[in-house]
Coordinates of C-alpha atoms in Angstrom, one line a residue:
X1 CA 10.4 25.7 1.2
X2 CA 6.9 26.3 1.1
X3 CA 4.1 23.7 -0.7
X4 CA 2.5 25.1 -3.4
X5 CA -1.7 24.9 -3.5
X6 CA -2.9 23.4 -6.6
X7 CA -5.0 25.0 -9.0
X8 CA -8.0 24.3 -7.3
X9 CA -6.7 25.5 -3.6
X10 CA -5.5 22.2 -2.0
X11 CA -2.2 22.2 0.0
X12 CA -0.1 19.7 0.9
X13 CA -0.2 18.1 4.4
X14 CA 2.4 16.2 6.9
X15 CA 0.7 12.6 8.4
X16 CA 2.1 11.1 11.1
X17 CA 2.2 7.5 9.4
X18 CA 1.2 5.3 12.6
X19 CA -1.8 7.8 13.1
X20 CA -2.5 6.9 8.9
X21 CA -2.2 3.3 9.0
X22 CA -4.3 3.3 12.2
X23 CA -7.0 4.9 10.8
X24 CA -6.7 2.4 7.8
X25 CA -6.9 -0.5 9.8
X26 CA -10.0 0.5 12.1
X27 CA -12.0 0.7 9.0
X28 CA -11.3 -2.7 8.4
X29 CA -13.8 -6.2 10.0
X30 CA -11.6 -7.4 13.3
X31 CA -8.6 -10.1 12.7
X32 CA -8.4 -9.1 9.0
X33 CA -4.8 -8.3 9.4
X34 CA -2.2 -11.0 10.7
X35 CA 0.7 -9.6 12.4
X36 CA 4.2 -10.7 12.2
X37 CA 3.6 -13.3 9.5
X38 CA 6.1 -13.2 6.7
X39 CA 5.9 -14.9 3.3
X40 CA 8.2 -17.9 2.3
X41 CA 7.1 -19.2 -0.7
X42 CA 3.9 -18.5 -3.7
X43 CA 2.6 -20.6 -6.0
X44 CA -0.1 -21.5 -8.2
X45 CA -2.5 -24.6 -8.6
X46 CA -5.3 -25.1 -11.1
X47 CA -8.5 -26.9 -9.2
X48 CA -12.0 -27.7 -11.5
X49 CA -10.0 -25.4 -14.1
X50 CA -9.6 -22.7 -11.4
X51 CA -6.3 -20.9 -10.2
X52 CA -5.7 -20.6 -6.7
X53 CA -2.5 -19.1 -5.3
X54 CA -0.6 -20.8 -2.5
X55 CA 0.5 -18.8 0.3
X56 CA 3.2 -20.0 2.5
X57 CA 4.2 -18.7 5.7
X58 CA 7.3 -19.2 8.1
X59 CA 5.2 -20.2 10.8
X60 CA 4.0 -23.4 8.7
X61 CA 0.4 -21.5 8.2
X62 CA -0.8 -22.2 4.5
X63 CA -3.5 -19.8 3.0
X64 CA -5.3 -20.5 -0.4
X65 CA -6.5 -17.4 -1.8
X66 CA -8.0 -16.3 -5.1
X67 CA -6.2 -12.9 -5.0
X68 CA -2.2 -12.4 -3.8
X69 CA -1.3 -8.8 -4.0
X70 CA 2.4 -8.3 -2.7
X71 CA 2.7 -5.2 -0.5
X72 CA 5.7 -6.8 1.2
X73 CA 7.9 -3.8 0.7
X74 CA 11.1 -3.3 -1.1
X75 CA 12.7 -6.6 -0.9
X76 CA 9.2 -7.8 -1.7
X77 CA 9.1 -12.2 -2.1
X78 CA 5.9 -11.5 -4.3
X79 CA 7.7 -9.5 -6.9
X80 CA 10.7 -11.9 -7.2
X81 CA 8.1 -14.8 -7.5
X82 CA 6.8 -12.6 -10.4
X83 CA 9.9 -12.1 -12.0
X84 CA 10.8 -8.0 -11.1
X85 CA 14.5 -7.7 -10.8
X86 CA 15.5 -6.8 -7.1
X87 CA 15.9 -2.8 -6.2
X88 CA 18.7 -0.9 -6.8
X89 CA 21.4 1.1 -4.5
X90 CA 20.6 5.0 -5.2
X91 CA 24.3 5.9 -3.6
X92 CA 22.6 8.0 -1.0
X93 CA 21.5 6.8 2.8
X94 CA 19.3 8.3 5.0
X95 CA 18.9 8.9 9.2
X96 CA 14.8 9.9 9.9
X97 CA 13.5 10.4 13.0
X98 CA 10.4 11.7 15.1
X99 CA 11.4 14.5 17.3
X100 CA 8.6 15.0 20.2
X101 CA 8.6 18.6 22.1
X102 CA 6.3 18.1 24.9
X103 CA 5.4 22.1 25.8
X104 CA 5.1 22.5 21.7
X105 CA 7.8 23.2 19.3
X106 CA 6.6 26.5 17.9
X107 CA 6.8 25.6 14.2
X108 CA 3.7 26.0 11.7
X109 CA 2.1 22.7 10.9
X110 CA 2.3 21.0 7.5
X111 CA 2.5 24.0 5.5
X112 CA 6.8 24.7 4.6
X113 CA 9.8 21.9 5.2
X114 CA 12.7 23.9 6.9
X115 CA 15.9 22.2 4.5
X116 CA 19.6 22.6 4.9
X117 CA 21.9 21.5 2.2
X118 CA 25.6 20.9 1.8
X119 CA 27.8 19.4 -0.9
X120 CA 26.8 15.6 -0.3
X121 CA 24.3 16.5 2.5
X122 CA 20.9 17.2 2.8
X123 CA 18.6 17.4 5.7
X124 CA 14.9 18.9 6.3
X125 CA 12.1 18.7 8.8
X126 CA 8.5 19.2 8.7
X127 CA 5.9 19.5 11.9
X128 CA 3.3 17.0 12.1
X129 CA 1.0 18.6 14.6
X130 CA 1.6 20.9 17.3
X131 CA 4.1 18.6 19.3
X132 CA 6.0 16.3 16.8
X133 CA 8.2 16.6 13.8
X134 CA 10.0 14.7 11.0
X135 CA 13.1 15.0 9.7
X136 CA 15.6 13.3 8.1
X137 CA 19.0 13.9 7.0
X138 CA 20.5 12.2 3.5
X139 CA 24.2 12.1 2.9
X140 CA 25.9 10.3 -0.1
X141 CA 27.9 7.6 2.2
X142 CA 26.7 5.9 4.7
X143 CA 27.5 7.4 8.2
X144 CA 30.6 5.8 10.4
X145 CA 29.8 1.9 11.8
X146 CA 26.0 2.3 11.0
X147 CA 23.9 -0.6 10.3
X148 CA 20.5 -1.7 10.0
X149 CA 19.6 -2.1 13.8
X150 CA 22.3 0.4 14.4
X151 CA 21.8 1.4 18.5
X152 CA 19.4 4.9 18.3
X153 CA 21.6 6.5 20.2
X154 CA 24.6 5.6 17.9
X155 CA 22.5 7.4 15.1
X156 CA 21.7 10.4 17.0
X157 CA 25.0 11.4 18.1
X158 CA 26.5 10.5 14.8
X159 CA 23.8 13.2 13.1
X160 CA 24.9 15.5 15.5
X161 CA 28.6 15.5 16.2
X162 CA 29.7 14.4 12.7
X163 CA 27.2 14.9 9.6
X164 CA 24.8 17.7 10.7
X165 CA 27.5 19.4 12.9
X166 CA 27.7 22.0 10.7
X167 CA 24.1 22.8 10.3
X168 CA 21.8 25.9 12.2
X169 CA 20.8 25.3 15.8
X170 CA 17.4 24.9 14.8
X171 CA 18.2 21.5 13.5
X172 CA 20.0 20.0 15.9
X173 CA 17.9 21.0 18.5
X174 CA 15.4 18.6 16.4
X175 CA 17.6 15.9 16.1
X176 CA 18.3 16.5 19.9
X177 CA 14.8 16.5 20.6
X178 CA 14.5 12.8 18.9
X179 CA 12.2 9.9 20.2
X180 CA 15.0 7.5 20.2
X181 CA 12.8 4.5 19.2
X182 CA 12.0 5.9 16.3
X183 CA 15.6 6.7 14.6
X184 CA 16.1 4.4 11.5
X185 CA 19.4 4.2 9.0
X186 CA 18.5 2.6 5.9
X187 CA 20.2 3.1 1.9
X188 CA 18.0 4.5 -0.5
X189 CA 17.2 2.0 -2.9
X190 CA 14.9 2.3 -6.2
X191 CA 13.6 0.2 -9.0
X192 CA 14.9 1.2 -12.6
X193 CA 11.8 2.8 -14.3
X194 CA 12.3 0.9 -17.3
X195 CA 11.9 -2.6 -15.0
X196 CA 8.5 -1.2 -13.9
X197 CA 7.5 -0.5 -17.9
X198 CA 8.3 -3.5 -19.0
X199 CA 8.3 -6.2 -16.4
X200 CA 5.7 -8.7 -15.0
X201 CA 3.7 -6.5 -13.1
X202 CA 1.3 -9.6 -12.4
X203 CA 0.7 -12.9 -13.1
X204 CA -2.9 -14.3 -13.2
X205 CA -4.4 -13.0 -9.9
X206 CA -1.2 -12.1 -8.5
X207 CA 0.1 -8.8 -8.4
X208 CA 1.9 -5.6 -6.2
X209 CA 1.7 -2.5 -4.7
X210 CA 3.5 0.1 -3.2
X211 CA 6.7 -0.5 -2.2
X212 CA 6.4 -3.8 -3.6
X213 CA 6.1 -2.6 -6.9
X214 CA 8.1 0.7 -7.0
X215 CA 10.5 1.4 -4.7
X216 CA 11.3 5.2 -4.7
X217 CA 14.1 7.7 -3.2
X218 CA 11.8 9.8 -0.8
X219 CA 12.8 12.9 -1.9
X220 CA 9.0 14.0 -2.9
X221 CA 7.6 12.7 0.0
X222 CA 5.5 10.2 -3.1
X223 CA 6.1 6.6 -1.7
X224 CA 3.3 6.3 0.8
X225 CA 1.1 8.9 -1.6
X226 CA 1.2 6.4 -4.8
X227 CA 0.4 3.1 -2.9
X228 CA -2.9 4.8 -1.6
X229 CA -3.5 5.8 -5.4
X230 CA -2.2 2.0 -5.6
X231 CA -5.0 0.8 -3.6
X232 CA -7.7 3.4 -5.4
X233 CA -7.0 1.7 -8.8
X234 CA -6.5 -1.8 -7.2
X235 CA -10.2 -1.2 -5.2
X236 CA -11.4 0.3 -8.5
X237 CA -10.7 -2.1 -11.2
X238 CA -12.0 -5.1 -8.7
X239 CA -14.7 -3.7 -7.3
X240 CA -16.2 -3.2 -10.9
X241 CA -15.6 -6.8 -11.1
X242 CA -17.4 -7.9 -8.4
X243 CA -20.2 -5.1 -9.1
X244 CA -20.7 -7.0 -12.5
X245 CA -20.6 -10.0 -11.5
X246 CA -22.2 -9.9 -8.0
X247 CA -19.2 -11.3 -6.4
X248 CA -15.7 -12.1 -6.9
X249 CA -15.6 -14.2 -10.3
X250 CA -12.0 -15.8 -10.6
X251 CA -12.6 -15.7 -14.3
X252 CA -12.7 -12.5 -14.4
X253 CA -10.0 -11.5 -11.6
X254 CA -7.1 -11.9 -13.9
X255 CA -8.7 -9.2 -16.5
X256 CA -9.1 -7.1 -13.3
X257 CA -5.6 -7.2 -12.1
X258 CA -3.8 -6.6 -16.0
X259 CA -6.1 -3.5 -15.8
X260 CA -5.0 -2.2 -12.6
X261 CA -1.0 -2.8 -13.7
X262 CA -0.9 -1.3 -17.0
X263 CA -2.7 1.7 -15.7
X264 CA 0.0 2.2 -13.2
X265 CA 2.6 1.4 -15.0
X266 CA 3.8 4.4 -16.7
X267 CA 2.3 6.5 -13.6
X268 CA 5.1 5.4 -11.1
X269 CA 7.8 5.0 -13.4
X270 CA 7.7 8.6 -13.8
X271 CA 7.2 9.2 -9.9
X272 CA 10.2 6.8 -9.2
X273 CA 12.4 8.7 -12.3
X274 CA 11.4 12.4 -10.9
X275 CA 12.3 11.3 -7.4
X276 CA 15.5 10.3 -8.2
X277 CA 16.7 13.2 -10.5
X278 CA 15.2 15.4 -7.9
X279 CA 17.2 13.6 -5.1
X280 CA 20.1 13.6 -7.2
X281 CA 20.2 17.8 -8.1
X282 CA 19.0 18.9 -4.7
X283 CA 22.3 17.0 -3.4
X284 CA 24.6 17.4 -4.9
X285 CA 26.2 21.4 -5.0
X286 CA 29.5 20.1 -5.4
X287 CA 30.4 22.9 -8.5
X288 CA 29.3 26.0 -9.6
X289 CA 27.1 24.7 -12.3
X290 CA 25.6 22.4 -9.8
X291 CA 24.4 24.9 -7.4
X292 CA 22.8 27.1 -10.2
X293 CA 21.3 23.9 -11.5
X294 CA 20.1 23.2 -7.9
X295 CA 19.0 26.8 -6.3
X296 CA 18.1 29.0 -9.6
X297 CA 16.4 26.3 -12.5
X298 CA 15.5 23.4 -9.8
X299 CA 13.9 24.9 -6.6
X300 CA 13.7 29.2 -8.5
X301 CA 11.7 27.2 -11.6
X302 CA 10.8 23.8 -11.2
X303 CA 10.2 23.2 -7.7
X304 CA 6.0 24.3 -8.1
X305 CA 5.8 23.3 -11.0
X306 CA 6.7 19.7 -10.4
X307 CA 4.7 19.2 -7.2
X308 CA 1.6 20.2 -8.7
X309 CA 2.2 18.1 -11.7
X310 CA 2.9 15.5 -9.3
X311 CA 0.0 15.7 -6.9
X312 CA -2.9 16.7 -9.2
X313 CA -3.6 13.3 -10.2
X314 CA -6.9 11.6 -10.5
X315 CA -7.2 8.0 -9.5
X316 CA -10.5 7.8 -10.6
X317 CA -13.7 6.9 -8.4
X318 CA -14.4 3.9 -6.6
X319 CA -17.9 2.3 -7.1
X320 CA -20.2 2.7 -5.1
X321 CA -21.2 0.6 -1.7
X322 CA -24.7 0.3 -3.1
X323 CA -23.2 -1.6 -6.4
X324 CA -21.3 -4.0 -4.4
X325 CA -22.9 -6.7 -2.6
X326 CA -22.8 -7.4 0.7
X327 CA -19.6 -9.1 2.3
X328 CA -19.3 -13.0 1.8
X329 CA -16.8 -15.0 1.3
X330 CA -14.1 -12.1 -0.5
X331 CA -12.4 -12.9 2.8
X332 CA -10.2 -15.1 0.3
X333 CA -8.3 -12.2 -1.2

C-alpha cells in the first residue's frame, strides 16, 4: 500500500517516535520535564478570586499551576477528574515492534506499508530509515497467556509460531529480526465519538490532549499526528492570550482553553470514528461480502481518498515569537 501525495505534493513519512519526542524535548529550557512522576489527585482552589489547580503527585510533590492540561494517556487521571467516561475495548489487540537489521534491510523508506491480512488478522510494516522498521500485527483475540509485561520473547515466538505463521517470509524475517525491548502487547481501546462531542472537554483552566482526550485504534497511523495538531491549537489559542495581554492572564485562560476544545472537538471525533471503521473493514474478510467490502470499495476506492481527507488539515498558525513576550514566570503552566 502505497501513501498517496496530497494535492499540493506532500507525502506521508514513517518517524521513529523516540527520535520525535527527542527532538521535542531538546527544544524545550533544561528540567522542564519531570520524569517518572505520576498524577494522584487534581483539584481546584480559588485565592484573591483566582483559580489555581492543585497537582498532586505519588511522590508527595505538590505543584500549583494556573494551567493543568492532561496528556496522561489513555487511562488519563485528568480526564476522569473532568468527568470523560473511561475508554472503551475495540475487540482487537495488537503486538508492535522495532525490528533493527544492522547491514540494512533493503526496503524503501517511508514511502508504502507492506500489509498481510487474514480473516481476524492483520499485520503490516513500514521502514523507518535505512536500518529499522515497524510493524505490528492486530488479531481479534488476544494471543495465548499474553499480558501487559508479557516476557518479549513470549511475544515474539507467539507472532511467529502461532498468529503470523501463516504469513510470507518477508514478515517473519521482520518479526525475527525484532529489538526484543521494544515488543509491546496491549488491547486496542477507543473513546466513543459521541463522549468526545459532548463531554467536558475542560473545566476552567484544565483540559487534555492526545491520548488523554481521544484515544484511537491505530489503524491510520493518526494518534501521535492529532496530539501535535493538539498542541498547534492548544499553543495557538494561548499564545494569543498571552500576546494580548502581555503575559498569562488567568482571567482570560479559561476563554483560551473552551476555544481550544470546541475547535477540536468535532475534528477527532471523526479521526477516532474513521479509525475504527477502518480497523474494523480492513479486518475482518470473514465472508464474501466482506472481502469485496474490504479489497474493491475500501482500499480500490476509499483508501486515497480518505488519507488525504485526513491529513490535509490546517491547524492554523501559531503567533509569532515577536508578539509574545519574553519568558517569565509561564513556568506555572
Amino acid at each position: 500500500m502505497h501513501f498517496p501525495s496530497t494535492r499540493n505534493g506532500a507525502q506521508q513519512r514513517a518517524v521513529h517516535r523516540k527520535v520525535l519526542l527527542e527532538v521535542l524535548a531538546e527544544e524545550l529550557p533544561p528540567n522542564s520535564i519531570r520524569f517518572s512522576s505520576k498524577i494522584t489527585s487534581i483539584e481546584t482552589q480559588v485565592e484573591h478570586g483566582l483559580s489555581t489547580c492543585i497537582v498532586m503527585l505519588d511522590d508527595g510533590t505538590i505543584i500549583k499551576s494556573k494551567v493543568v492540561i492532561g496528556c496522561d494517556g489513555v487511562h488519563s487521571i485528568v480526564a476522569r477528574w473532568l468527568g470523560l467516561r473511561p475508554p472503551v475495548y475495540s475487540g482487537r489487540s495488537a503486538v508492535r515492534g522495532l525490528s533493527v537489521f544492522p547491514k540494512g534491510h533493503g526496503f524503501d523508506p517511508g514511502h508504502a506499508i507492506q500489509q498481510f491480512v487474514d480473516v481476524g488478522k492483520r499485520a503490516a510494516f513500514i521502514a523507518l530509515n535505512d536500518k529499522e522498521v515497524y510493524w505490528f500485527l492486530g488479531a481479534k483475540c488476544p494471543p495465548k497467556g499474553m499480558e501487559k509485561g508479557a516476557d518479549p520473547e513470549m511475544i515474539q515466538r507467539e507472532v511467529m509460531e502461532n498468529l503470523a505463521k501463516d504469513f510470507p517470509p518477508v514478515f517473519l524475517d521482520v518479526v525475527k529480526h525484532s529489538d526484543l525491548s521494544s515488543l509491546t502487547w496491549a488491547p486496542l481501546m477507543f473513546r466513543y465519538p459521541w463522549d468526545i462531542l459532548f463531554g467536558n472537554l475542560f473545566r476552567s483552566s484544565v483540559t487534555v490532549a492526545g491520548d488523554a482526550m481521544h484515544p484511537m485504534t491505530p489503524d491510520l497511523g493518526q494518534g501521535g499526528c492529532s496530539a501535535l495538531e493538539d498542541a498547534v491549537a492548544l499553543g495557538r489559542h494561548l499564545g494569543n492570550s498571552i500576546a494580548k495581554h502581555g503575559k498569562l492572564v488567568t482571567q482570560d485562560i479559561g476563554f483560551a482553553i473552551e476555544k481550544y476544545a470546541k475547535e477540536r472537538r468535532l475534528r477527532v471525533a471523526t479521526l477516532t470514528t474513521a479509525s475504527y471503521l477502518s480497523g474494523w473493514v480492513q479486518q475482518d474478510g470473514s465472508s464474501r461480502f466482506m472481502r469485496f467490502l474490504r479489497d474493491v470499495i475500501f482500499y480500490g476506492l476509499l483508501w486515497g481518498r480518505v488519507v488525504n481527507g485526513i491529513i490535509e488539515y490546517d491547524c492554523g498558525k501559531l503567533p509569532s515569537v515577536s508578539s509574545l513576550p519574553s519568558r517569565e514566570s509561564e513556568s506555572s503552566i
